[in-house]
mmCIF file with all atom_site columns, C-alpha atoms in Angstrom:
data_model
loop_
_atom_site.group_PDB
_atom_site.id
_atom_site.type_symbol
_atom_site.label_atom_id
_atom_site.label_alt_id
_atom_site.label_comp_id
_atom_site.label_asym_id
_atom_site.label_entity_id
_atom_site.label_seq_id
_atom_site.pdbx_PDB_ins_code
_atom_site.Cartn_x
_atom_site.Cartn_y
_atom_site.Cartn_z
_atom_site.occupancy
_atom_site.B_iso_or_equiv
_atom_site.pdbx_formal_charge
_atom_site.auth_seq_id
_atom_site.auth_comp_id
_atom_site.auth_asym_id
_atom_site.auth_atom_id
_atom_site.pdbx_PDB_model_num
ATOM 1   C CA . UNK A 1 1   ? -9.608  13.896  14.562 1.00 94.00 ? 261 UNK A CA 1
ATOM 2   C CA . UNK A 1 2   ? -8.273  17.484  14.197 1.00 95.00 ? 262 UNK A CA 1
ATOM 3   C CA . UNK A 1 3   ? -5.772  19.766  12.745 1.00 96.00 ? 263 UNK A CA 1
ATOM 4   C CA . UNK A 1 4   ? -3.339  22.531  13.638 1.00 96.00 ? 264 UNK A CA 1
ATOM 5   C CA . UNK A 1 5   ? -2.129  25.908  12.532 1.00 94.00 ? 265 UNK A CA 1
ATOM 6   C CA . UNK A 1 6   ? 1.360   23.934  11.756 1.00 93.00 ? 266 UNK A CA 1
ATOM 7   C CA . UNK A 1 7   ? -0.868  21.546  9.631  1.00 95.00 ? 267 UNK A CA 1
ATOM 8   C CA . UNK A 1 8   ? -0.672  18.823  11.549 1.00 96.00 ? 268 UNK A CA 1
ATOM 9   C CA . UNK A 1 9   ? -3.589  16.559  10.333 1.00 97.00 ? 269 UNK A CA 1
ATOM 10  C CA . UNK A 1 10  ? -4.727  13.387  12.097 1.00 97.00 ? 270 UNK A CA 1
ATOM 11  C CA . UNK A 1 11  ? -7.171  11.123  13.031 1.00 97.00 ? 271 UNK A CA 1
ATOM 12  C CA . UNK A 1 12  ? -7.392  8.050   15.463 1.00 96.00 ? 272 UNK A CA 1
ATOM 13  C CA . UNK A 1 13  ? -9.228  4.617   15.934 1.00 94.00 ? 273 UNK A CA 1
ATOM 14  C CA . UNK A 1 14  ? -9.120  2.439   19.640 1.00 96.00 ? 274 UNK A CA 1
ATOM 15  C CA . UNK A 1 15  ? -7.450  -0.812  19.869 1.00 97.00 ? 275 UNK A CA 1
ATOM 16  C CA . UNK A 1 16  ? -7.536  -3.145  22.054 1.00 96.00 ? 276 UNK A CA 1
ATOM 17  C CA . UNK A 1 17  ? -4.629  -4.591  23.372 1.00 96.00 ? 277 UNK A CA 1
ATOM 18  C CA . UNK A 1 18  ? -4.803  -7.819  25.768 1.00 94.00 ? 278 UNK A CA 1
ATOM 19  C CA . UNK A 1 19  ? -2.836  -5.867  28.873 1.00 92.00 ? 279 UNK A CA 1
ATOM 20  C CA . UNK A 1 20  ? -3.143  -2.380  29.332 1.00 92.00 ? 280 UNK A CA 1
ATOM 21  C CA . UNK A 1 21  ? -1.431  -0.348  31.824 1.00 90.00 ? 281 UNK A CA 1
ATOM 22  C CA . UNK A 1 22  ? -2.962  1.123   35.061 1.00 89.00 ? 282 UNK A CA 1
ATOM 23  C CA . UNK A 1 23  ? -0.130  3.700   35.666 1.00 91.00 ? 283 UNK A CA 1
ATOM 24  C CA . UNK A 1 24  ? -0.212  4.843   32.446 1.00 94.00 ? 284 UNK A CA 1
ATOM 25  C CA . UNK A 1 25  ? -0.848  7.982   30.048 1.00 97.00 ? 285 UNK A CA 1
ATOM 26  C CA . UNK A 1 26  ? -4.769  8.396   29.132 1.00 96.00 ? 286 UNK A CA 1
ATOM 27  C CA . UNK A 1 27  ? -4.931  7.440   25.260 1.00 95.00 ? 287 UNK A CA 1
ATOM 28  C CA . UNK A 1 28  ? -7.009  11.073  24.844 1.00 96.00 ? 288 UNK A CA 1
ATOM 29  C CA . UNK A 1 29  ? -4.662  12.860  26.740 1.00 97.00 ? 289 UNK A CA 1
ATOM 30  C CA . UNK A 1 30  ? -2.151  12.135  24.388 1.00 97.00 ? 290 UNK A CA 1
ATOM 31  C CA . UNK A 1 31  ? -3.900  12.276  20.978 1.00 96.00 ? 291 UNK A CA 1
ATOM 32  C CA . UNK A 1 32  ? -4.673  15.649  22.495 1.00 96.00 ? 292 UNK A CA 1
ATOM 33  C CA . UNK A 1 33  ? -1.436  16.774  23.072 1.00 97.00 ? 293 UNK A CA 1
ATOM 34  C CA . UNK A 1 34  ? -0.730  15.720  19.361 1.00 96.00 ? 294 UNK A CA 1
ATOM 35  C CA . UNK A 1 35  ? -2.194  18.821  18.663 1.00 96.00 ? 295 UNK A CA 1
ATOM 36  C CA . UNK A 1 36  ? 1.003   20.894  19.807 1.00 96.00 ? 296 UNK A CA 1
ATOM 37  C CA . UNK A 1 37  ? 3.156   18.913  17.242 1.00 96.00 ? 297 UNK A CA 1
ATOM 38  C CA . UNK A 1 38  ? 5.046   20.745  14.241 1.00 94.00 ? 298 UNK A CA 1
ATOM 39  C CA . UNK A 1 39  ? 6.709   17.736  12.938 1.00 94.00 ? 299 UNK A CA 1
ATOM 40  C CA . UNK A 1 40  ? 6.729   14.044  12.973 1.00 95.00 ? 300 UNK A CA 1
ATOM 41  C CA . UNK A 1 41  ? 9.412   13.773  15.756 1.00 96.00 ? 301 UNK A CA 1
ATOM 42  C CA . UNK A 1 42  ? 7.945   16.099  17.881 1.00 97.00 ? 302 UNK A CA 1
ATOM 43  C CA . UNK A 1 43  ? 4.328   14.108  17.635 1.00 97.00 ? 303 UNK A CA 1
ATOM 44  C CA . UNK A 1 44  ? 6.442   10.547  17.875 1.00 98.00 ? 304 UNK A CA 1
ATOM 45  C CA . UNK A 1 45  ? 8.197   11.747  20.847 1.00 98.00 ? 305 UNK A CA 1
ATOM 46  C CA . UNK A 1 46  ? 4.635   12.930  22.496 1.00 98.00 ? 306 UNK A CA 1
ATOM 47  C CA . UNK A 1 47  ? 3.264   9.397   21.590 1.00 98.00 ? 307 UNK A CA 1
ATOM 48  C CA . UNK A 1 48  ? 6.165   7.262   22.843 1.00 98.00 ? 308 UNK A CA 1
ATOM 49  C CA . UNK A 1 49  ? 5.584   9.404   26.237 1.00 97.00 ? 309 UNK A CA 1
ATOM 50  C CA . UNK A 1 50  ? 8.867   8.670   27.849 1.00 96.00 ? 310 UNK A CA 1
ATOM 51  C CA . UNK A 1 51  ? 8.733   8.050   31.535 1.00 95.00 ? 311 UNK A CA 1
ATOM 52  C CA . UNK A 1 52  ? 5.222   6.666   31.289 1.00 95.00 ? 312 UNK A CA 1
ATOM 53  C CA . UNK A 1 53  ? 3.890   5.470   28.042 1.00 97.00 ? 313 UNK A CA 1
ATOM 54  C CA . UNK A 1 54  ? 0.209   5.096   26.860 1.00 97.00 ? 314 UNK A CA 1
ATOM 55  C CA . UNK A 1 55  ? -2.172  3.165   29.245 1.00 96.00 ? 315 UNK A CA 1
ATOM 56  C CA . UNK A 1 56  ? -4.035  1.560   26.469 1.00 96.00 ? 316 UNK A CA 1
ATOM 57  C CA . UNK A 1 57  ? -4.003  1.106   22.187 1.00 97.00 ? 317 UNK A CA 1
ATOM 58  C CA . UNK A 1 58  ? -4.594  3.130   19.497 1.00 98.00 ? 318 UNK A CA 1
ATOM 59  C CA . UNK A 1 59  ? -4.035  3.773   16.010 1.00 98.00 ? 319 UNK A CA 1
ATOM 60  C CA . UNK A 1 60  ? -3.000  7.577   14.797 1.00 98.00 ? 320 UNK A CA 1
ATOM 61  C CA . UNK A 1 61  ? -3.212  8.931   11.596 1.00 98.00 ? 321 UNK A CA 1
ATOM 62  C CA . UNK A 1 62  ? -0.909  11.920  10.684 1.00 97.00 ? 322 UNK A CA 1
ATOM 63  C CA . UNK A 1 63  ? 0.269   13.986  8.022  1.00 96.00 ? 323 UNK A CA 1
ATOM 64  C CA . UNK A 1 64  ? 2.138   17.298  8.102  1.00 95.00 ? 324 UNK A CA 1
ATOM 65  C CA . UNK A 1 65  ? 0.642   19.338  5.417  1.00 92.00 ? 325 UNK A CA 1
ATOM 66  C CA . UNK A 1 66  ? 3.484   22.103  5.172  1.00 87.00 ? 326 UNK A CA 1
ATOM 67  C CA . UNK A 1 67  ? 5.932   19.609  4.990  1.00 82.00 ? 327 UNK A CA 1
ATOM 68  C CA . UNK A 1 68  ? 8.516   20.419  1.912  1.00 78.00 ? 328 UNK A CA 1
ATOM 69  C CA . UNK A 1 69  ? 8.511   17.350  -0.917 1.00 76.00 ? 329 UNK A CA 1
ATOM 70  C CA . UNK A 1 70  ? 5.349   14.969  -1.653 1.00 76.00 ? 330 UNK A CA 1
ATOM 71  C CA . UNK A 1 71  ? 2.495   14.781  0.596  1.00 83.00 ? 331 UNK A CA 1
ATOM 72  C CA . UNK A 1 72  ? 3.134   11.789  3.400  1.00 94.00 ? 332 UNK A CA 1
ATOM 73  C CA . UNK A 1 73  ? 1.047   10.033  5.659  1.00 96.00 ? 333 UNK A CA 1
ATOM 74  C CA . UNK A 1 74  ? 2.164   7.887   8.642  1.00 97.00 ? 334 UNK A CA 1
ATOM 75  C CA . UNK A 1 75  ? 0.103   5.503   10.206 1.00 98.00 ? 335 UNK A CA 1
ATOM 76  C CA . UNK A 1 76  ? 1.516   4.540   13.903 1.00 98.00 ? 336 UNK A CA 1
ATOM 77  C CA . UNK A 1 77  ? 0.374   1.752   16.486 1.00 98.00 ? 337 UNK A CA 1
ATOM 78  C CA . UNK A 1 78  ? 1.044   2.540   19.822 1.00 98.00 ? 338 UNK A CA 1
ATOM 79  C CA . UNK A 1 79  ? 0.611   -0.053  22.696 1.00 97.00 ? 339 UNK A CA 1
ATOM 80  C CA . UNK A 1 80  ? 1.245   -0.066  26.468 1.00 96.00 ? 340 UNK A CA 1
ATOM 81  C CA . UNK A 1 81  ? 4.935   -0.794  27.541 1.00 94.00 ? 341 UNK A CA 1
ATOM 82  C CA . UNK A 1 82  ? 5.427   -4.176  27.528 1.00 85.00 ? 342 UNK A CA 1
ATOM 83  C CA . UNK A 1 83  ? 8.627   -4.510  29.366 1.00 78.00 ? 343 UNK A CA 1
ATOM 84  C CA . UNK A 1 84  ? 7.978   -3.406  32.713 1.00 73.00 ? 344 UNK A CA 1
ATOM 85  C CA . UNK A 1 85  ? 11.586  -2.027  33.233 1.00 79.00 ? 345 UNK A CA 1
ATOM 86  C CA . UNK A 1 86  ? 10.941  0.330   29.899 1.00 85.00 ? 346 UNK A CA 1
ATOM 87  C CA . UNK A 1 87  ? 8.428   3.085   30.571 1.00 92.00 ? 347 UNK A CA 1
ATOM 88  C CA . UNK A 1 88  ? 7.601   4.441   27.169 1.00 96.00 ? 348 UNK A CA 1
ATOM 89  C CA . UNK A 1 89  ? 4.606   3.419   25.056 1.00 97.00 ? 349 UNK A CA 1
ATOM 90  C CA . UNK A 1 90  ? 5.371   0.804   21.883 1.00 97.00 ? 350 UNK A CA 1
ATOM 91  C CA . UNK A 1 91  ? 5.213   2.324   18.235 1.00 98.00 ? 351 UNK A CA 1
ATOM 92  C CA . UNK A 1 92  ? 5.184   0.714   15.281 1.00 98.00 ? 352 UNK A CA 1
ATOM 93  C CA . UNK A 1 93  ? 5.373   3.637   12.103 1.00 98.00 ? 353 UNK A CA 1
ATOM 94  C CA . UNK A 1 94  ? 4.361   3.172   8.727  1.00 98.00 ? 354 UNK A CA 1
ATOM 95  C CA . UNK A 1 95  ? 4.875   6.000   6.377  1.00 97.00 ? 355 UNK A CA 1
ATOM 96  C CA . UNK A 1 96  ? 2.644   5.924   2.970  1.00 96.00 ? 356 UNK A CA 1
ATOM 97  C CA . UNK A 1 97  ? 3.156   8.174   0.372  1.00 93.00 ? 357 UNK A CA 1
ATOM 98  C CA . UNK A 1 98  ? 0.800   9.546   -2.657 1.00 87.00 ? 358 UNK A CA 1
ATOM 99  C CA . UNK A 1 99  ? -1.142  6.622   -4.406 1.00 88.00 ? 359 UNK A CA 1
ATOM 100 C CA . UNK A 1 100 ? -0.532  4.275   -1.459 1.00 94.00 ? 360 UNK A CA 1
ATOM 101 C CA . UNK A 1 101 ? -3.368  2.816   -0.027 1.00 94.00 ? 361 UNK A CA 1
ATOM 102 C CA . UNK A 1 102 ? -4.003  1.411   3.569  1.00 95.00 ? 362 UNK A CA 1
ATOM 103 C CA . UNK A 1 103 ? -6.869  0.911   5.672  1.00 96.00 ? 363 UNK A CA 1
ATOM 104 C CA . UNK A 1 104 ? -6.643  0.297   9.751  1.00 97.00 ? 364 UNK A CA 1
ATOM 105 C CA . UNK A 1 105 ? -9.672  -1.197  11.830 1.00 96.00 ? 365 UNK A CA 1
ATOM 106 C CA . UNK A 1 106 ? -9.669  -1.857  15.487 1.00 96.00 ? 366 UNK A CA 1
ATOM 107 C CA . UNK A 1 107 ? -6.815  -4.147  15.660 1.00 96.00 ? 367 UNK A CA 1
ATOM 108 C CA . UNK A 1 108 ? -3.060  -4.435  15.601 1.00 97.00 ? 368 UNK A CA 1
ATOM 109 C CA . UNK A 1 109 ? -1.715  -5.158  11.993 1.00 97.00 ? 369 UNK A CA 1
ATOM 110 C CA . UNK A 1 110 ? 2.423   -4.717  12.633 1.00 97.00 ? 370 UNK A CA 1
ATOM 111 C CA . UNK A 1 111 ? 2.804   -4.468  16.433 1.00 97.00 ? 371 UNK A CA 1
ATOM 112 C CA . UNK A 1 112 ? 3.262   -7.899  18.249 1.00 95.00 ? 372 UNK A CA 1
ATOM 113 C CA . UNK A 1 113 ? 0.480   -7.266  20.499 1.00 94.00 ? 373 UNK A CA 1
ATOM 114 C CA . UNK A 1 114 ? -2.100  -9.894  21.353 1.00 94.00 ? 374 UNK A CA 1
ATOM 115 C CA . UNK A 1 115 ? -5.179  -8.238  20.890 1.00 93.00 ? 375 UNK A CA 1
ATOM 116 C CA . UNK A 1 116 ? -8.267  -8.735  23.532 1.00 92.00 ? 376 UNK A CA 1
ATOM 117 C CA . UNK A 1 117 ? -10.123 -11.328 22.911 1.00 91.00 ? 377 UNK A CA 1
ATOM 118 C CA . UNK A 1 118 ? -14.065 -10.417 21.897 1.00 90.00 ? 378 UNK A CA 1
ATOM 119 C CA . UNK A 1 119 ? -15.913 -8.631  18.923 1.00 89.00 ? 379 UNK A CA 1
ATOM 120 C CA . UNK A 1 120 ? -13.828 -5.521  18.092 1.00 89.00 ? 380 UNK A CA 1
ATOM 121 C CA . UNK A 1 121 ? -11.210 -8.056  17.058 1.00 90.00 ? 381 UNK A CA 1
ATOM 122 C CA . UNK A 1 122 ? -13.169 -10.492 15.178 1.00 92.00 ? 382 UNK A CA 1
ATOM 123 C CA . UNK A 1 123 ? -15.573 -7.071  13.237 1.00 95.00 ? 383 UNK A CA 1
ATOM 124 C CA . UNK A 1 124 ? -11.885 -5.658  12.677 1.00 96.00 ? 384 UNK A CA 1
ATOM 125 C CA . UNK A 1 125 ? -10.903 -9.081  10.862 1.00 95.00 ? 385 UNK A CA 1
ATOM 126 C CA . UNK A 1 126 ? -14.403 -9.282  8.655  1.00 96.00 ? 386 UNK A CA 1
ATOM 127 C CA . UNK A 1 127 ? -14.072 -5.234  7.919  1.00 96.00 ? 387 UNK A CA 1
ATOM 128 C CA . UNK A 1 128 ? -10.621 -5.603  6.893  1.00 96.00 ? 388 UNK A CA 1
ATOM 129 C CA . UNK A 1 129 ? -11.852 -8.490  4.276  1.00 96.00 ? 389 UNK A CA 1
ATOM 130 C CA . UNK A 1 130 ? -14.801 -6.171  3.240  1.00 96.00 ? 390 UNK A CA 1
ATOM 131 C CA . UNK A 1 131 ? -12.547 -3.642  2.424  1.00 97.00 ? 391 UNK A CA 1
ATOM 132 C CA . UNK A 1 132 ? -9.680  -5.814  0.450  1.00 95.00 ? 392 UNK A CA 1
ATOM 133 C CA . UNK A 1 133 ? -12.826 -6.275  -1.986 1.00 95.00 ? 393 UNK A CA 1
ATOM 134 C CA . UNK A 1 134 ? -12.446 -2.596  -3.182 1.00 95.00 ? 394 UNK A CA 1
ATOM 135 C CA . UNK A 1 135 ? -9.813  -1.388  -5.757 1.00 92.00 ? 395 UNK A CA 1
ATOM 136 C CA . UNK A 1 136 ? -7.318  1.236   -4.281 1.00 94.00 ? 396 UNK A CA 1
ATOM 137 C CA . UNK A 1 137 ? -9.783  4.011   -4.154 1.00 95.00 ? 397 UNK A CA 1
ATOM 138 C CA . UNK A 1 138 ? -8.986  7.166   -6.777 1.00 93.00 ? 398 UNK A CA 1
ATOM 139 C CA . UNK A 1 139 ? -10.976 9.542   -5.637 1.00 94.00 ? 399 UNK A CA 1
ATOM 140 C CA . UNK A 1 140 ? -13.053 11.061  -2.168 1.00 95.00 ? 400 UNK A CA 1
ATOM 141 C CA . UNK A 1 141 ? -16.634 9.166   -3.736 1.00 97.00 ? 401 UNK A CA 1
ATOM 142 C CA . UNK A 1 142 ? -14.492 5.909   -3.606 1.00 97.00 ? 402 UNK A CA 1
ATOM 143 C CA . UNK A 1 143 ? -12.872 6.667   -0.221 1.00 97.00 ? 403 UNK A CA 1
ATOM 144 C CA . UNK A 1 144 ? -17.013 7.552   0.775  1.00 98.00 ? 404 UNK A CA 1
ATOM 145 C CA . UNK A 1 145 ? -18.285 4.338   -0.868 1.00 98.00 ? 405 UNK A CA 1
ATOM 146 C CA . UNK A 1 146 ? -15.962 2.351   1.301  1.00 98.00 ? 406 UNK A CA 1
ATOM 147 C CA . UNK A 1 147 ? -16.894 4.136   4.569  1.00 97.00 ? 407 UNK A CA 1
ATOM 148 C CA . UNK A 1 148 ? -20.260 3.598   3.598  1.00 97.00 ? 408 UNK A CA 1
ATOM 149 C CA . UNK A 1 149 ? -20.081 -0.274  2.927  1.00 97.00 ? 409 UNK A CA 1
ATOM 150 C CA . UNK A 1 150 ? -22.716 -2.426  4.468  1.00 95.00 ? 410 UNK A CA 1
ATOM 151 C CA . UNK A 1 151 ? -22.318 -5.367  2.213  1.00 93.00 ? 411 UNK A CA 1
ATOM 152 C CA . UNK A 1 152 ? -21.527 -7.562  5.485  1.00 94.00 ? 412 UNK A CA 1
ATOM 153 C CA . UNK A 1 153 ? -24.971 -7.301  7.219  1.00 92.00 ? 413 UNK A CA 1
ATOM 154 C CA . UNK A 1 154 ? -22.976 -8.548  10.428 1.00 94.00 ? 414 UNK A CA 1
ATOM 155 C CA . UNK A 1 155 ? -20.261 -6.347  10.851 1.00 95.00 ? 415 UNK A CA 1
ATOM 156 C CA . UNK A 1 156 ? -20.683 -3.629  8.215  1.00 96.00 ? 416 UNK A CA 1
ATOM 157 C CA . UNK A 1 157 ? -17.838 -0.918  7.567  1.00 97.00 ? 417 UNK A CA 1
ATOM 158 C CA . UNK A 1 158 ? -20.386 2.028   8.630  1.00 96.00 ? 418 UNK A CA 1
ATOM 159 C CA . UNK A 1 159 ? -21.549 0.241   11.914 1.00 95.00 ? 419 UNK A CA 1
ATOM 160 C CA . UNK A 1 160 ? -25.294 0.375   12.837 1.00 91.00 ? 420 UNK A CA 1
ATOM 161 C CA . UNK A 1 161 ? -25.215 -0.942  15.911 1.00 91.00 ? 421 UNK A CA 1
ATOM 162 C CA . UNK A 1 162 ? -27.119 -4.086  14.955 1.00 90.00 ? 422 UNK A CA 1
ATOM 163 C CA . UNK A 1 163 ? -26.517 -7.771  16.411 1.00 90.00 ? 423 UNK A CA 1
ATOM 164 C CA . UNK A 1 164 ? -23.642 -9.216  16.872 1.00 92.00 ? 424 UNK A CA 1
ATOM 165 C CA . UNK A 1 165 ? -22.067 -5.939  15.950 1.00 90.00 ? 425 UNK A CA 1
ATOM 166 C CA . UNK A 1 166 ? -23.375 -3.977  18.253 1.00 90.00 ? 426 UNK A CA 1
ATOM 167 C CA . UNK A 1 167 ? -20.912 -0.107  18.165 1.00 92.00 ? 427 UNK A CA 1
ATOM 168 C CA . UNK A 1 168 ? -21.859 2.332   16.138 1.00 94.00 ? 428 UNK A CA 1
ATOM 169 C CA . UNK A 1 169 ? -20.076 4.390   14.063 1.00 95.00 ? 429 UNK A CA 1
ATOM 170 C CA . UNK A 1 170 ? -21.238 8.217   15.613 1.00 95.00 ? 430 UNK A CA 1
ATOM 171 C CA . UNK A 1 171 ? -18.880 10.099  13.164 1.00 96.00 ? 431 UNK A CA 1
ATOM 172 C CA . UNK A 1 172 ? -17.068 9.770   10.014 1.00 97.00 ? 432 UNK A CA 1
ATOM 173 C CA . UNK A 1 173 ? -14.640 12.335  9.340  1.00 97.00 ? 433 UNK A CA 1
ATOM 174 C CA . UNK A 1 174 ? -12.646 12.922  5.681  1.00 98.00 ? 434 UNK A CA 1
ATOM 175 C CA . UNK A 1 175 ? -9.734  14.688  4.969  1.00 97.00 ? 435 UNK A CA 1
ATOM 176 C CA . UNK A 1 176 ? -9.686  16.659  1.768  1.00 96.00 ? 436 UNK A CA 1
ATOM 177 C CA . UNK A 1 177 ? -6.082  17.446  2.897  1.00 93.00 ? 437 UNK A CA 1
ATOM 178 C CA . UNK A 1 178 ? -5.344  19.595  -1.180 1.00 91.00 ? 438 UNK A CA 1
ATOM 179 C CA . UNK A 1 179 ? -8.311  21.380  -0.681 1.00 94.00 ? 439 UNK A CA 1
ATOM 180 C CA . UNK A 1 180 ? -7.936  22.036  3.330  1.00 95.00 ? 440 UNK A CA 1
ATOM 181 C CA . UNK A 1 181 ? -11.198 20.700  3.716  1.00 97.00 ? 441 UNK A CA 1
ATOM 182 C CA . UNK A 1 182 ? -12.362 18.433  6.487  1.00 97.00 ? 442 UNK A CA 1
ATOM 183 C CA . UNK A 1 183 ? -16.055 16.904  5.578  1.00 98.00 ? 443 UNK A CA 1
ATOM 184 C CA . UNK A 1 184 ? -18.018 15.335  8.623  1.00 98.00 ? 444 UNK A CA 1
ATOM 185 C CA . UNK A 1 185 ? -20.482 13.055  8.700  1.00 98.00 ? 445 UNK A CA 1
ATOM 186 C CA . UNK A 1 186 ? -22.738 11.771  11.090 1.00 97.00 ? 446 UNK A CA 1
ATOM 187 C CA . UNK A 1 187 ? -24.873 9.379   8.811  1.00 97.00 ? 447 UNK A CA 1
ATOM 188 C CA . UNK A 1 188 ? -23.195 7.027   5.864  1.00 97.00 ? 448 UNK A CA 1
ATOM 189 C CA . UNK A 1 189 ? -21.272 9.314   3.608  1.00 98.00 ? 449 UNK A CA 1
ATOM 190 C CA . UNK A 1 190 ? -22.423 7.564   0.492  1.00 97.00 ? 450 UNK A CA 1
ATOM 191 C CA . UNK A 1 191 ? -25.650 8.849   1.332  1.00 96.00 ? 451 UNK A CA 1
ATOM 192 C CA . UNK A 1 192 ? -25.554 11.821  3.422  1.00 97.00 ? 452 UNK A CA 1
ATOM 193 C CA . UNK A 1 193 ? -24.375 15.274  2.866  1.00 97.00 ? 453 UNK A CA 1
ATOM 194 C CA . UNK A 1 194 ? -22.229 16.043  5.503  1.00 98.00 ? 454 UNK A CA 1
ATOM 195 C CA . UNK A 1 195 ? -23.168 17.886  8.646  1.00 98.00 ? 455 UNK A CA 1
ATOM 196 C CA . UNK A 1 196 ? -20.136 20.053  8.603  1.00 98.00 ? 456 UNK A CA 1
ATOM 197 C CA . UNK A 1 197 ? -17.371 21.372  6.150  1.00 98.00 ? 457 UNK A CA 1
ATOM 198 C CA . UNK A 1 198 ? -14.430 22.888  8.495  1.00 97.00 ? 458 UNK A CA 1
ATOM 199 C CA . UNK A 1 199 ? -12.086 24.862  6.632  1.00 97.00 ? 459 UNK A CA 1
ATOM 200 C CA . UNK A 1 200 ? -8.456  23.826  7.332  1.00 96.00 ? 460 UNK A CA 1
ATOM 201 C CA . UNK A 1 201 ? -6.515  27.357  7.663  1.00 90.00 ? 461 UNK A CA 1
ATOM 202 C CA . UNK A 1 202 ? -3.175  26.494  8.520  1.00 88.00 ? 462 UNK A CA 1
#
């Protein structure tokens, strides 16, 4: 998670794709160079990585909050090459705009990527159903209600660590992009105040 003086906003989750690459770019070296981005080209063109592409999966949140019109978020998918004769990291970009709502667990949604088999997939599946149960959320206590959501004892939105699920979520971070806020939690939001409130200056 992070922002930058050309505010750049953005946030990540892992995924897990079946075949990663040895040779290829560190996922936090490029969500780190993200950070030098100005625009959505510039960050697509750091996270196709030409020449190299990503050695492993993620998801990547961004929004550019200078950006002239409505506000817009993109949510993009990157995997490992998969043709071995194309060096460049796989994208898949989906663009939201206001009153759109979308939620992204550990697991590809557009990308054709098999996903490893084992529990991030399978808590991705039952989080994703846990969180079809909510109405599109209207408001940052809805948004904190479904971070918070522990209705599935097993594989709970905010993760405990408990059996079989056994990560835990360390940090939950929200976006009050209007208000250049960014509220951070290290306990369920629902239920916490947060441990810090960074103000966005950009």
């Amino acid at each position: 998670m992070g922002f930058n003086s050309a505010g750049l906003v953005y946030s990540i989750n892992t995924l897990y794709p079946n075949r990663t690459y040895a040779e290829g770019t560190p996922r936090t070296f490029l969500t780190r160079a993200i950070l030098g981005s100005t625009n959505l080209e510039t960050a697509l063109r750091i996270l196709r990585d030409e020449g190299t592409g990503t050695s492993d999966g993620f998801s990547i949140n961004i929004t550019f909050a200078k950006q002239e019109g409505g506000s817009v978020l993109h949510n993009v998918e990157v995997a490992p090459p998969i043709q071995n004769d194309v060096l460049e990291s796989e994208l898949s970009v989906l663009t939201l705009t206001h009153g759109d709502f979308h939620a992204h667990c550990n697991k590809y949604l557009r990308l054709s990527i098999p996903d490893l088999p084992g529990i991030a997939g399978y808590s991705s599946t039952q989080r994703h159903k846990a969180i079809g149960r909510y109405l599109k959320p209207t408001s940052i206590e809805k948004v904190k209600e479904i971070l918070s959501d522990e209705t599935d004892e097993e594989y709970p939105i905010f993760r405990t660590g408990g059996k079989p699920d056994y990560i835990v979520t360390v940090a939950v971070g929200i976006f009050d992009v209007g208000n250049r806020k960014w509220y951070i939690y290290t306990n369920s939001p629902a239920k916490s105040q947060p441990v810090a409130i960074l103000f966005m200056d950009f």
